[in-house]
XYZ file of C-alpha atoms in Angstrom:
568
model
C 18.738 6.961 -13.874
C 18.010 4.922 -16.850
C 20.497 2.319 -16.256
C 20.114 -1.260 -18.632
C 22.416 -3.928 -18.097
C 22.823 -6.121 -20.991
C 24.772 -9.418 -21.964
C 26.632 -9.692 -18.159
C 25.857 -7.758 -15.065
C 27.561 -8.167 -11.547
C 25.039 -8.444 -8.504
C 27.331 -8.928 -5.226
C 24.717 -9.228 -1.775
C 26.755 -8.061 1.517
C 26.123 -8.519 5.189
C 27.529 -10.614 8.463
C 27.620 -13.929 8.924
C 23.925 -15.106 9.989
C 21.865 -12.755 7.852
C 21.033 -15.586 5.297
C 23.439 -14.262 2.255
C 24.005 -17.628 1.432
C 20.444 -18.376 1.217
C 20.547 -15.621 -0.884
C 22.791 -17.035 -3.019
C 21.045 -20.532 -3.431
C 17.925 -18.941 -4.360
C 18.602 -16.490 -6.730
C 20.851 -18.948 -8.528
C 18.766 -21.865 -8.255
C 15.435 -19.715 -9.627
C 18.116 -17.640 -12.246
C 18.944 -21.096 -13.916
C 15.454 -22.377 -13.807
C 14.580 -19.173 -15.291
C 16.980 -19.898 -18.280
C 19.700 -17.747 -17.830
C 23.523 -18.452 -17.269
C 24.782 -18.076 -13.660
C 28.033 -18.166 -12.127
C 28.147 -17.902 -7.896
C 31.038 -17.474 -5.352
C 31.348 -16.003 -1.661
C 33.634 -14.826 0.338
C 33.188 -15.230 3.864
C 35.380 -14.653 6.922
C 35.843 -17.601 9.933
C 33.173 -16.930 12.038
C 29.346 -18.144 12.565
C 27.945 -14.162 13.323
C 29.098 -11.064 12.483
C 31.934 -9.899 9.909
C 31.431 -9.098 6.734
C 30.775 -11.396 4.259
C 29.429 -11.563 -0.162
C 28.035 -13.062 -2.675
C 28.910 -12.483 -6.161
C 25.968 -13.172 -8.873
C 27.101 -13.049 -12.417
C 24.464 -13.396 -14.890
C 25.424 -13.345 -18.861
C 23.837 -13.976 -22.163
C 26.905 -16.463 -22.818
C 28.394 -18.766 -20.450
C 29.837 -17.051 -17.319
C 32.335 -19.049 -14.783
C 34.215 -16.845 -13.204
C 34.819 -13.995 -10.634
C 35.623 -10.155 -11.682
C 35.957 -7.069 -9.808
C 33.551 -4.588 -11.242
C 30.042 -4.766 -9.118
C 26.611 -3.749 -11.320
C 24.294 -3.942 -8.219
C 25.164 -3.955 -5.017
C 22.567 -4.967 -2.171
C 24.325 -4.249 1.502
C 22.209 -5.643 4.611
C 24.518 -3.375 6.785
C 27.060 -0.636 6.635
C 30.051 -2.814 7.325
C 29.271 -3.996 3.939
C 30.101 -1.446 1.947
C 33.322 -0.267 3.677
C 34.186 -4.429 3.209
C 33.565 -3.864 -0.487
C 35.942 -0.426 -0.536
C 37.736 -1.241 -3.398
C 35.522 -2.936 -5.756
C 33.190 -0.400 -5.388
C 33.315 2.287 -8.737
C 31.221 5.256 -10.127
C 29.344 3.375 -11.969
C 28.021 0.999 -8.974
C 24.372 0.915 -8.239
C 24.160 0.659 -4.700
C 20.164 -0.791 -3.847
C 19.828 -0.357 0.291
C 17.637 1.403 2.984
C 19.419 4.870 3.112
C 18.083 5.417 6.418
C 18.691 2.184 8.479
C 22.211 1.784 7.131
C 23.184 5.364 7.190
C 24.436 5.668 3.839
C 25.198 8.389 1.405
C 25.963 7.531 -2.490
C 25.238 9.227 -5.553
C 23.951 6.221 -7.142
C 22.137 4.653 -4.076
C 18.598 3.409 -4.899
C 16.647 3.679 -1.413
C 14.869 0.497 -0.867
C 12.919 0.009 2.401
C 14.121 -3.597 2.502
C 14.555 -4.324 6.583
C 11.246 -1.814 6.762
C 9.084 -4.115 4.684
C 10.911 -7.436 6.604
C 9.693 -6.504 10.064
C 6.235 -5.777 8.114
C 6.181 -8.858 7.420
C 7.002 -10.027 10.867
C 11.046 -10.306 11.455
C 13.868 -8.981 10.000
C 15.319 -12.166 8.962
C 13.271 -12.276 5.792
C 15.309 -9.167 4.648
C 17.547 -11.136 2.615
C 14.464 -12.596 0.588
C 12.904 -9.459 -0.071
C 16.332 -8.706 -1.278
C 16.085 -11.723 -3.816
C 12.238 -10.397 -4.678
C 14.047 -7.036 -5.238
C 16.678 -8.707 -7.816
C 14.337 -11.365 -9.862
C 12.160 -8.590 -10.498
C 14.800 -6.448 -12.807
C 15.032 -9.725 -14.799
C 11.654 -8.894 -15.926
C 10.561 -12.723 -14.499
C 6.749 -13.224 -14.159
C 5.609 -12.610 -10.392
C 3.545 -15.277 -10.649
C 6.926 -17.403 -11.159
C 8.130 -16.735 -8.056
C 5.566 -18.350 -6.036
C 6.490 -21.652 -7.595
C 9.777 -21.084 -6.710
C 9.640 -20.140 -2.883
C 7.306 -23.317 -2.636
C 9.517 -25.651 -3.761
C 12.376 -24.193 -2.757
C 10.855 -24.380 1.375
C 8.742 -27.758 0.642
C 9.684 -28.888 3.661
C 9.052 -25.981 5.728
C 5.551 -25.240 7.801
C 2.736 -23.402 5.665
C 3.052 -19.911 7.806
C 7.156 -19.840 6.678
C 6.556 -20.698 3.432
C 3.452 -17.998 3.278
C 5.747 -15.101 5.052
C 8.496 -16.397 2.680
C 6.141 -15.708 -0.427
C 5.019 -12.701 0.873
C 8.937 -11.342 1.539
C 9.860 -11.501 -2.111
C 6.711 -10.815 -3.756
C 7.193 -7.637 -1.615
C 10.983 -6.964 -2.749
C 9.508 -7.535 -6.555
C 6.839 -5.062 -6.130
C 9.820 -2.539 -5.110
C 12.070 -3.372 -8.324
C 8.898 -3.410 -10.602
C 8.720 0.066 -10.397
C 11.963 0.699 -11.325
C 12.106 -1.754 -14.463
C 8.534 0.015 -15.686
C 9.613 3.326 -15.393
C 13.049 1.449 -17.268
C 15.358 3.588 -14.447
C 16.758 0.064 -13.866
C 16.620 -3.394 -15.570
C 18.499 -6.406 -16.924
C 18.184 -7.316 -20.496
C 19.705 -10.159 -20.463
C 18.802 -13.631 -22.914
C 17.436 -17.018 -21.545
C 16.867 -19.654 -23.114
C 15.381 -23.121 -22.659
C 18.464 -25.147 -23.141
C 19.866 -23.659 -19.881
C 16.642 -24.672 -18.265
C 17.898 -28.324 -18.422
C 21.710 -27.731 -17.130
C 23.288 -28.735 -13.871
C 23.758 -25.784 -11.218
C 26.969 -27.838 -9.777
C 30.089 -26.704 -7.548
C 33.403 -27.765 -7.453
C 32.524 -30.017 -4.098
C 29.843 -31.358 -5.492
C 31.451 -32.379 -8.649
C 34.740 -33.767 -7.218
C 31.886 -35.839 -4.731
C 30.350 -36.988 -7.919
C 33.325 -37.537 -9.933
C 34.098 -39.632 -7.391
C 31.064 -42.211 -7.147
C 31.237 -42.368 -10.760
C 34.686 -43.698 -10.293
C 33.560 -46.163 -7.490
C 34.652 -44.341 -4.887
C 32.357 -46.408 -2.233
C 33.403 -45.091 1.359
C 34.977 -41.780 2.975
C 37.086 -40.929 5.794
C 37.631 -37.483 6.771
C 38.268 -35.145 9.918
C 36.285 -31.978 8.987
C 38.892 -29.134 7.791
C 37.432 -26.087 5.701
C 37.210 -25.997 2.760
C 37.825 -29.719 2.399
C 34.901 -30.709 4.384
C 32.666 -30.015 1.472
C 33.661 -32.947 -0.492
C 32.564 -34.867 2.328
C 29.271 -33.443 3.024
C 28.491 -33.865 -0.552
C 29.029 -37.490 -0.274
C 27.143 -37.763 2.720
C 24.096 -36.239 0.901
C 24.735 -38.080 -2.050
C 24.829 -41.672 0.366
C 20.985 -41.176 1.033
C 20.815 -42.042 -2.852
C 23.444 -44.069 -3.201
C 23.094 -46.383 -0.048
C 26.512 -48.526 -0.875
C 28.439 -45.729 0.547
C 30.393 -45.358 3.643
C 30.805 -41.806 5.122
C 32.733 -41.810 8.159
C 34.385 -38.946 10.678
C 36.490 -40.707 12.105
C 38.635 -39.491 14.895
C 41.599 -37.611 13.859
C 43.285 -37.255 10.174
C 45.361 -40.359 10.921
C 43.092 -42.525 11.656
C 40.956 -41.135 8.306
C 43.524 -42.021 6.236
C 44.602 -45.122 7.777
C 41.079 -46.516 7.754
C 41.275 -45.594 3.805
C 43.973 -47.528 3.453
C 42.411 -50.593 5.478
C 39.429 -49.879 2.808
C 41.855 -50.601 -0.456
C 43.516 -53.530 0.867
C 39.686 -55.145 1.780
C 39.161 -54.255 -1.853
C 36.918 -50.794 -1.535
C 37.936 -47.515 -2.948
C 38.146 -45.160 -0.887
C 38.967 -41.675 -0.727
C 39.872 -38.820 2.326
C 39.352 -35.394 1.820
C 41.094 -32.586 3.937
C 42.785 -29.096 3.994
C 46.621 -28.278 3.969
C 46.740 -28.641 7.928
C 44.629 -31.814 7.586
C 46.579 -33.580 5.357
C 50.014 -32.815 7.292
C 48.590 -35.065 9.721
C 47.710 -37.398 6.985
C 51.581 -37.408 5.832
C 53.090 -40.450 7.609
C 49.227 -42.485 6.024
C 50.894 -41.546 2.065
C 53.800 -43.039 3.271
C 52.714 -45.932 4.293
C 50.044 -46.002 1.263
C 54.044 -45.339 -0.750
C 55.369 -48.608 0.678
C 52.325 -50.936 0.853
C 52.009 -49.748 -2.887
C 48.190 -49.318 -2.043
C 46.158 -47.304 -4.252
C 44.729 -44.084 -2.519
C 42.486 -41.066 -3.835
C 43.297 -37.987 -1.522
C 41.632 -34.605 -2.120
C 43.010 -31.453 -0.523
C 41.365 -28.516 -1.226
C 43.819 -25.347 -0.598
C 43.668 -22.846 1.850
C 46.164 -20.524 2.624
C 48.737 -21.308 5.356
C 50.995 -21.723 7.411
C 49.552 -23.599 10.240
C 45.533 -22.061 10.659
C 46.385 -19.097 8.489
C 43.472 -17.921 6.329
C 40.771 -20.978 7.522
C 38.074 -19.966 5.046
C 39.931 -18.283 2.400
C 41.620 -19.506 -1.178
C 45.016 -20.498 -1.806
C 47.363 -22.802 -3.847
C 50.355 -23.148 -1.367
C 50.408 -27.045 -1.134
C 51.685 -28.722 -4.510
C 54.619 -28.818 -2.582
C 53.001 -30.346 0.161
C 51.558 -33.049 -1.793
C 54.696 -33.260 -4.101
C 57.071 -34.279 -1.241
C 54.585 -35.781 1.085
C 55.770 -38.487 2.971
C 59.697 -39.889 3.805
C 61.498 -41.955 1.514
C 60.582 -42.055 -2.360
C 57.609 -43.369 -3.900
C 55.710 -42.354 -7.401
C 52.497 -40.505 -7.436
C 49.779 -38.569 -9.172
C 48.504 -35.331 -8.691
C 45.593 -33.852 -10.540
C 44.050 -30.098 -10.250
C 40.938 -29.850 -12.058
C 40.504 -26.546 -13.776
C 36.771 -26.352 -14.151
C 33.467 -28.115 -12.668
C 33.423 -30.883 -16.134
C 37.357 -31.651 -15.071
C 36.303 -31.778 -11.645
C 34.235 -34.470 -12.234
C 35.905 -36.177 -14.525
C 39.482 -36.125 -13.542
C 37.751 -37.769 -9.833
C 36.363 -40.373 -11.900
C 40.028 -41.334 -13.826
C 41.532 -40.694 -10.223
C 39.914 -44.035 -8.558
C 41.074 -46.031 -12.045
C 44.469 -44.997 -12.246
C 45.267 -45.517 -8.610
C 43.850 -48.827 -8.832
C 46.066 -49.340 -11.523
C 49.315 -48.606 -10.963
C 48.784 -48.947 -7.138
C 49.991 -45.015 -6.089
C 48.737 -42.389 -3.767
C 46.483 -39.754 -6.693
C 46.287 -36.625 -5.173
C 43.294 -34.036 -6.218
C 44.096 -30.351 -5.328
C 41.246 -28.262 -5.548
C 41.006 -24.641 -3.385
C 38.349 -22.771 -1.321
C 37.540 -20.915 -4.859
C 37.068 -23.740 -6.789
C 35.021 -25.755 -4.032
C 32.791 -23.296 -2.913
C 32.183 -21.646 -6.527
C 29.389 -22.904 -9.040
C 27.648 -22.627 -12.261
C 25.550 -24.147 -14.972
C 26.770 -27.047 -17.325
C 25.556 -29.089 -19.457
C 24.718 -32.480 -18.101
C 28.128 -34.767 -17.776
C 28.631 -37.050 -20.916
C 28.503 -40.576 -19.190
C 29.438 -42.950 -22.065
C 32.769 -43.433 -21.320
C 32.739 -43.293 -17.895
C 34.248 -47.002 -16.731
C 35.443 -48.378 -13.327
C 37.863 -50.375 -14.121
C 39.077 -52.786 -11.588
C 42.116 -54.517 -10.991
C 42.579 -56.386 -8.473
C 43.183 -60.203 -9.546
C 41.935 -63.518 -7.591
C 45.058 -65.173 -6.059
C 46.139 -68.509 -6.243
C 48.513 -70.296 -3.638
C 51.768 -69.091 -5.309
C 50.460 -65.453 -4.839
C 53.694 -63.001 -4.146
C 51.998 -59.474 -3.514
C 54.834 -57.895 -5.299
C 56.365 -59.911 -7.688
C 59.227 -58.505 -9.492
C 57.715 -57.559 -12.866
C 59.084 -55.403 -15.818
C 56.537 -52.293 -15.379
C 56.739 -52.275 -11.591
C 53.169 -53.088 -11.193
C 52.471 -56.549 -9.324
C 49.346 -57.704 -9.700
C 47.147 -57.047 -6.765
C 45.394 -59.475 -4.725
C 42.363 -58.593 -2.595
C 41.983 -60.993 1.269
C 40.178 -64.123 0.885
C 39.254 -63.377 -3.456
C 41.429 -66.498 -4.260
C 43.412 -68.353 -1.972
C 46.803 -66.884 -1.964
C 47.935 -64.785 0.854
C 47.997 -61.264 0.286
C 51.122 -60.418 2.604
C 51.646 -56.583 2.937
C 53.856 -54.958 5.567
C 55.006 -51.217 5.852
C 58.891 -52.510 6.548
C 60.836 -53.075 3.679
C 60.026 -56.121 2.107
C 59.914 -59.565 -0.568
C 57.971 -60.476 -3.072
C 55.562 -61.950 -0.675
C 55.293 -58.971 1.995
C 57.624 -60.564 4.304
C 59.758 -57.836 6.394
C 63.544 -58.270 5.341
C 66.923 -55.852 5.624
C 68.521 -58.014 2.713
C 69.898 -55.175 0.740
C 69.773 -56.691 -2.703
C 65.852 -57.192 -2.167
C 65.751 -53.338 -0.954
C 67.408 -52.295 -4.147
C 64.758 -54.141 -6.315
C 62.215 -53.292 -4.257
C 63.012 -49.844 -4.713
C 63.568 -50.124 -8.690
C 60.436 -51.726 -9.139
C 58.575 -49.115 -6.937
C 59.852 -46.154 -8.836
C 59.696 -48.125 -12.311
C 56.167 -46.896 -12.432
C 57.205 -43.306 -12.637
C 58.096 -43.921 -16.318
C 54.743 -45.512 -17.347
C 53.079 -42.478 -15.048
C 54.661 -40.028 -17.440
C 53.416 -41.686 -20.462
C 50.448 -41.432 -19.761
C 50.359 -38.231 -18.190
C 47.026 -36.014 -19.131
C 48.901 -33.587 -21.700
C 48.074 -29.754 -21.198
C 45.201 -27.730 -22.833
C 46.241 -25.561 -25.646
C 43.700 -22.724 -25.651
C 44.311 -20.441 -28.685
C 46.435 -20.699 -31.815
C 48.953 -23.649 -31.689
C 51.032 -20.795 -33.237
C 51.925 -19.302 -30.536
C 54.430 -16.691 -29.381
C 54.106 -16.145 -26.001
C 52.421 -18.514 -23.134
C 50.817 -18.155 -20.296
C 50.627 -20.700 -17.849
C 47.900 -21.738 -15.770
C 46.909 -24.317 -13.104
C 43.631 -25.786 -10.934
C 40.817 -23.491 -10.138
C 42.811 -20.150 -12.389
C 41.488 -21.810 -15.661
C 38.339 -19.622 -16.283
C 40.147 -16.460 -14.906
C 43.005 -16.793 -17.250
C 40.771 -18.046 -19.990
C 38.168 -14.722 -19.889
C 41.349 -12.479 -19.643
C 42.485 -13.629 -22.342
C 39.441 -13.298 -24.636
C 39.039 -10.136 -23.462
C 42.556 -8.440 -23.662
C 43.965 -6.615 -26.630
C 47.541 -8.742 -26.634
C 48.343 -11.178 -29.624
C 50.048 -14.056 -30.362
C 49.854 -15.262 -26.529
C 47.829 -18.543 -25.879
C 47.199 -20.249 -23.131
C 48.527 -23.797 -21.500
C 46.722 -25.398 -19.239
C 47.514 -28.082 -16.599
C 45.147 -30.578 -15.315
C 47.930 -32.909 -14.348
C 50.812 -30.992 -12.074
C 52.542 -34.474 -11.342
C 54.737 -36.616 -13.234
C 54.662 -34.416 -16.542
C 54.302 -35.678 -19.805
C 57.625 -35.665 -21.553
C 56.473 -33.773 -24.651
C 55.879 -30.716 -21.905
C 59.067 -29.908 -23.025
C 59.044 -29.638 -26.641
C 55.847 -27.585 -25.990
C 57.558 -24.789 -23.785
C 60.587 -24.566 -26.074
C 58.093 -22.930 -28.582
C 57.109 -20.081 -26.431
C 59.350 -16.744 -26.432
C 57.599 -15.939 -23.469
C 56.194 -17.623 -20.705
C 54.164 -16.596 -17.441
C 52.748 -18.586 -14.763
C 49.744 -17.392 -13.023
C 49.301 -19.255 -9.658
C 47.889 -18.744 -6.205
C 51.382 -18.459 -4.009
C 54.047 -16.354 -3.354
C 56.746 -18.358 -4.757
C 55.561 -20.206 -7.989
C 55.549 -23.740 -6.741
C 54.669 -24.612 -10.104
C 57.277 -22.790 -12.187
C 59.656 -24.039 -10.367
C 58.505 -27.555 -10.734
C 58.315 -26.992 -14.410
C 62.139 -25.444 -14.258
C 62.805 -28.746 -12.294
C 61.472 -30.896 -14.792
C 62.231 -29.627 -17.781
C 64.916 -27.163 -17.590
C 63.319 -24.273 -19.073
C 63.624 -20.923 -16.682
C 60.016 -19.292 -15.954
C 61.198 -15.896 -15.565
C 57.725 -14.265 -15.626
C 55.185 -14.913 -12.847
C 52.006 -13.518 -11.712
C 51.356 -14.537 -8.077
C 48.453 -13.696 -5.315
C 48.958 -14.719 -1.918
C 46.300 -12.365 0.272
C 43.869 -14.793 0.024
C 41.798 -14.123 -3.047
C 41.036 -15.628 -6.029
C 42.480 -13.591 -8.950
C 39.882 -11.483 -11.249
C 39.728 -10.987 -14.736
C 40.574 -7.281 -14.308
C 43.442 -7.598 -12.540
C 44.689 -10.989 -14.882
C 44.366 -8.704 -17.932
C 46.731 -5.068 -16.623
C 49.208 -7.770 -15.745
C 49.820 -9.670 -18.677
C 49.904 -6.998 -20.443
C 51.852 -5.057 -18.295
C 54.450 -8.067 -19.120
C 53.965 -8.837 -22.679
C-alpha cells in the first residue's frame, strides 16, 4: 500500500452509542497532545444512550489544527452501520482499518484488523475500542513502552485487573499497526514538539466554564438541556477546586433563572446556562432581569429547532431569540465567541460588563463549538480583572437615580444602609411601583440611554487578511476556524475575512467598515441569515450573498471553499 500521511491526516472512529467512541476520543487526544503533537476533536452523535451511529473526528497536523473537514485519512468502524453513516465522506483515497469478517465489509482499501477478535481474547468485547486506540498510536511511531504510562494514568482510579486488561487491549492494537508502519505500508509522519507538550487540551464548555470563574462567576442555575448542560457540568467539576461555587439544578428553567437573578441582587454573579428550548422558558426571567436593570450572564448554546428538533446536533437559529427576548424594550449584550481563547475570555469580560452597565449579556455558543476541542497555549492571565461595582449605600440611596449615562449606581442588601428598593412594575428612583407617566418616560430614557455607551464600547470585528480588501466574507461564533482555514487554503484574492465576537449592539464604525467591501457574504448556521439581516438592520448595507447550513452540521472547510468561490 505504501501510504504516509504527512503534515495533517483525518482519523474519524465509528460505532453506536455505548461502544466507548468517546473514550476513544479522550484517549487518543489526551495521549496525542502529551505526545507533542497538535490535535483537534469533535463528534457527532445522534439522541440516544445505545445504538445509532455515531463519530469521532481526530485531526492531527504539524501546525495548529481547529477545525472539522470532510476528507477521512483512516477510518476505524466498530460496526457496519458505520460506514453506510459515513456514505458521503467516504472517498478513494480512504483507508478503511476494520475486521473484514465480523463487519462484513468489502473495500479496496480496507486494512483487515482482527480488532473485536483480539477484544474477546482479552476477555470482552468492550475493550475493542482501546485496541482500536493501540491500533492508531502505533502509526505515530510512539514508543510502546509510552503507552503503558498512559493507560495507567489515564484509569488511576480503576481496579488493577481493568487497568491490566486495559494495557493489554492497546498494547495488542499497537502490535497490529507496528507491522504495518515497519513494513512502511502505513504510517504518520507527522512533527511534535515539546512546546505542545505543555498546552491546554480545552473545549468550548470547558472554556466558557472557566472564562467564567475567572470573571467571578460564583454560583449556577441550570435545568439540564443538551448541549447547554456542558457548561454546567464543567462548573460542577471545576467547584471540587474551587469550593466558593454554587452549582444548582434547580427545578425548571424559571426558577434557574429567577434564582440567578435573586443571586445578583444578594451581590453574587451568577450565570444560567441552557439550550434554545431552555431559554424560551427563561424569557419572561430577561425580562424581569430588563426592568430590575439587574446584571445577568446567560449562555445558550445552539441547537437546531423548532421546539425538540435536532436535540444533539449544531445550529445557530437563536440570535433572534436572544435579540428580542423578553416584552417591552430593554438594552443588552450578546457575545459569540469564535474560538476556545475567545471563549474564555469573552466569559470573563461578560460578568464585568453586566455588572457594569446592569444588562442581561448573552453568550451564544453551539453544539459544535461546545463539544469540540483542541490544544492552546495556556490563557494569558495578566489582565484578567473582576471588576466590581456595586457601591455601599447610604440612607438617601435611590436604586435608580436619574443619571446622564443611564447607569444608577447599584446598591447590594444590607452593604450600607440605604434601601435597595427594586420592583418588576414600573417604577421611581427608589423602586417604588408607580403609573405616573412622566416617571415611565424617564424611566424608559434612562433604561435605553445605555444602548449608546453599549455601542461605544462594542468589541470591534476581527480583520483577518489585508485591510485592503475587496471582497468580505462574514463570519460569526463557532464558523471562525472553518472560514479562517478556507480561506488560507482557497485560490481567491483580494477577499478577507470579518469576524464578529460581539453580534449585539454593533460598534458604529461597523459601518464605515462594510462600505469598503464590493462584496460581501455571510456564512452562518440558519436558513435565513439572522445575522445579515441584523447587519442590513443596523447599518443599511444589503447582504445579498449568503452561505447558510441548516441540516444540522457544522460547515467544513471543503464545502466553505467551492462556495465562496463559486460566488466570488
Amino acid at each position: 500500500m505504501g501510504k504516509i500521511f504527512k503534515d495533517d491526516v483525518s482519523i474519524v472512529l465509528s460505532g453506536e452509542a455505548g461502544q466507548g467512541i468517546q473514550t476513544i476520543e479522550k484517549i487518543l487526544t489526551k495521549i496525542l497532545k502529551e505526545e507533542g503533537f497538535n490535535v483537534f476533536a469533535t463528534k457527532e452523535y445522534m439522541s440516544r444512550i445505545r445504538g445509532g451511529s455515531n463519530s469521532t473526528e481526530i485531526r492531527v497536523g504539524s501546525d495548529t489544527v481547529r477545525t472539522h473537514i470532510n476528507k477521512i485519512d483512516l477510518l476505524l468502524p466498530l460496526t457496519k452501520k458505520s460506514v453506510d453513516h459515513l456514505e458521503n465522506r467516504i472517498d478513494t483515497e480512504t483507508i478503511i482499518i476494520a475486521e473484514k469478517e465480523t463487519l462484513n465489509l468489502d473495500n479496496k482499501n480496507l486494512i483487515d484488523i482482527p480488532i473485536f477478535k483480539i477484544a474477546n481474547e482479552i476477555g470482552s468485547k468492550i475493550y475493542s475500542n482501546i485496541v482500536a486506540v493501540g491500533f492508531v498510536l502505533s502509526l505515530f511511531g510512539i514508543e510502546k513502552e509510552q503507552l503503558k504510562k498512559h493507560m495507567e494514568n489515564y484509569f488511576a482510579k480503576k481496579s488493577k485487573d481493568i487497568i491490566q486488561k486495559n494495557i493489554q487491549a492497546i498494547e495488542k492494537g499497537y502490535d497490529e499497526g507496528k507491522k504495518l508502519y515497519s513494513s512502511e505500508d502505513l504510517k504518520i509522519q507527522i512533527k511534535n514538539n515539546e512546546e505542545t507538550k505543555d498546552n491546554l487540551l480545552i473545549n468550548g464548555n470547558d472554556a466558557v466554564a472557566l472564562g467564567a470563574l475567572a470573571g467571578g462567576c460564583d454560583s449556577i442555575f441550570s435545568y439540564p438541556m443538551t448541549p447547554g448542560t456542558g457548561v454546567l457540568l464543567s462548573l460542577a467539576n471545576f467547584s471540587q477546586k474551587f469550593d466558593d461555587i454554587l452549582v444548582e439544578q434547580a427545578e425548571d428553567e424559571i426558577a434557574a433563572i429567577n434564582m440567578a437573578i435573586g443571586g445578583w441582587y444578594a451581590g453574587a454573579r451568577s450565570m444560567v446556562t441552557t439550550s434554545g428550548g431552555g431559554f424560551s422558558l427563561m424569557e419572561e426571567g430577561v425580562s424581569l432581569a430588563g426592568m430590575l436593570e439587574s446584571p445577568m450572564v446567560i449562555h445558550i448554546a445552539q441547537r437546531p429547532g423548532p421546539a425538540t428538533g435536532l436535540p444533539t446536533r449544531t445550529a445557530q437559529e437563536d440570535l433572534n431569540l436572544a435579540l428580542y427576548s423578553g416584552h417591552g424594550e430593554f438594552p443588552r449584550i450578546i457575545y459569540a465567541p469564535g474560538n476556545i481563547e475567545d471563549a474564555f475570555f469573552i466569559s470573563q469580560k461578560a460578568f464585568n460588563e453586566a455588572d457594569k452597565y446592569q444588562v442581561p449579556v448573552f453568550l451564544l455558543t453551539d453544539q459544535y463549538f461546545v463539544d469540540s476541542y483542541y490544544n492552546v497555549k495556556k490563557f494569558n492571565l495578566d489582565n484578567i480583572k473582576i471588576e466590581k461595582y456595586f457601591i455601599k449605600t447610604d440612607k438617601n440611596y435611590k436604586r435608580y437615580k436619574i443619571t446622564e449615562n443611564g447607569i444608577s449606581p447599584r446598591g447590594i442588601p444590607n452593604y450600607g444602609e440605604g434601601i435597595v428598593g427594586v420592583d418588576s412594575d414600573e417604577h421611581d428612583e427608589y423602586g417604588h411601583i408607580t403609573e405616573d407617566l412622566d416617571i415611565r418616560i424617564k424611566m424608559m430614557d434612562k433604561r435605553m440611554g445605555k444602548l449608546d455607551l453599549l455601542k461605544e464600547n462594542a468589541i470591534m470585528p476581527e480583520i483577518i487578511g489585508s485591510e485592503d480588501f475587496k471582497n468580505l466574507i462574514i463570519s460569526w461564533g463557532s464558523n471562525y476556524n472553518s472560514v479562517k482555514e478556507a480561506l488560507k487554503k482557497s485560490k481567491i484574492k483580494n477577499t478577507s475575512m470579518l469576524h464578529f465576537t460581539q453580534l449585539y449592539p454593533l460598534n458604529n464604525k461597523v459601518k464605515d467598515l462594510l462600505k469598503k467591501a464590493e462584496k460581501i457574504i455571510v456564512v452562518e448556521n440558519n436558513a435565513t441569515g439572522q445575522f445579515a439581516n441584523l447587519l442590513k438592520l443596523e447599518t443599511n448595507i444589503n447582504i445579498d450573498n449568503r452561505i447558510l447550513k441548516y441540516d444540522g452540521m457544522p460547515f467544513s472547510v471543503e464545502e466553505l471553499i467551492k462556495k465562496i468561490e463559486e460566488i466570488i
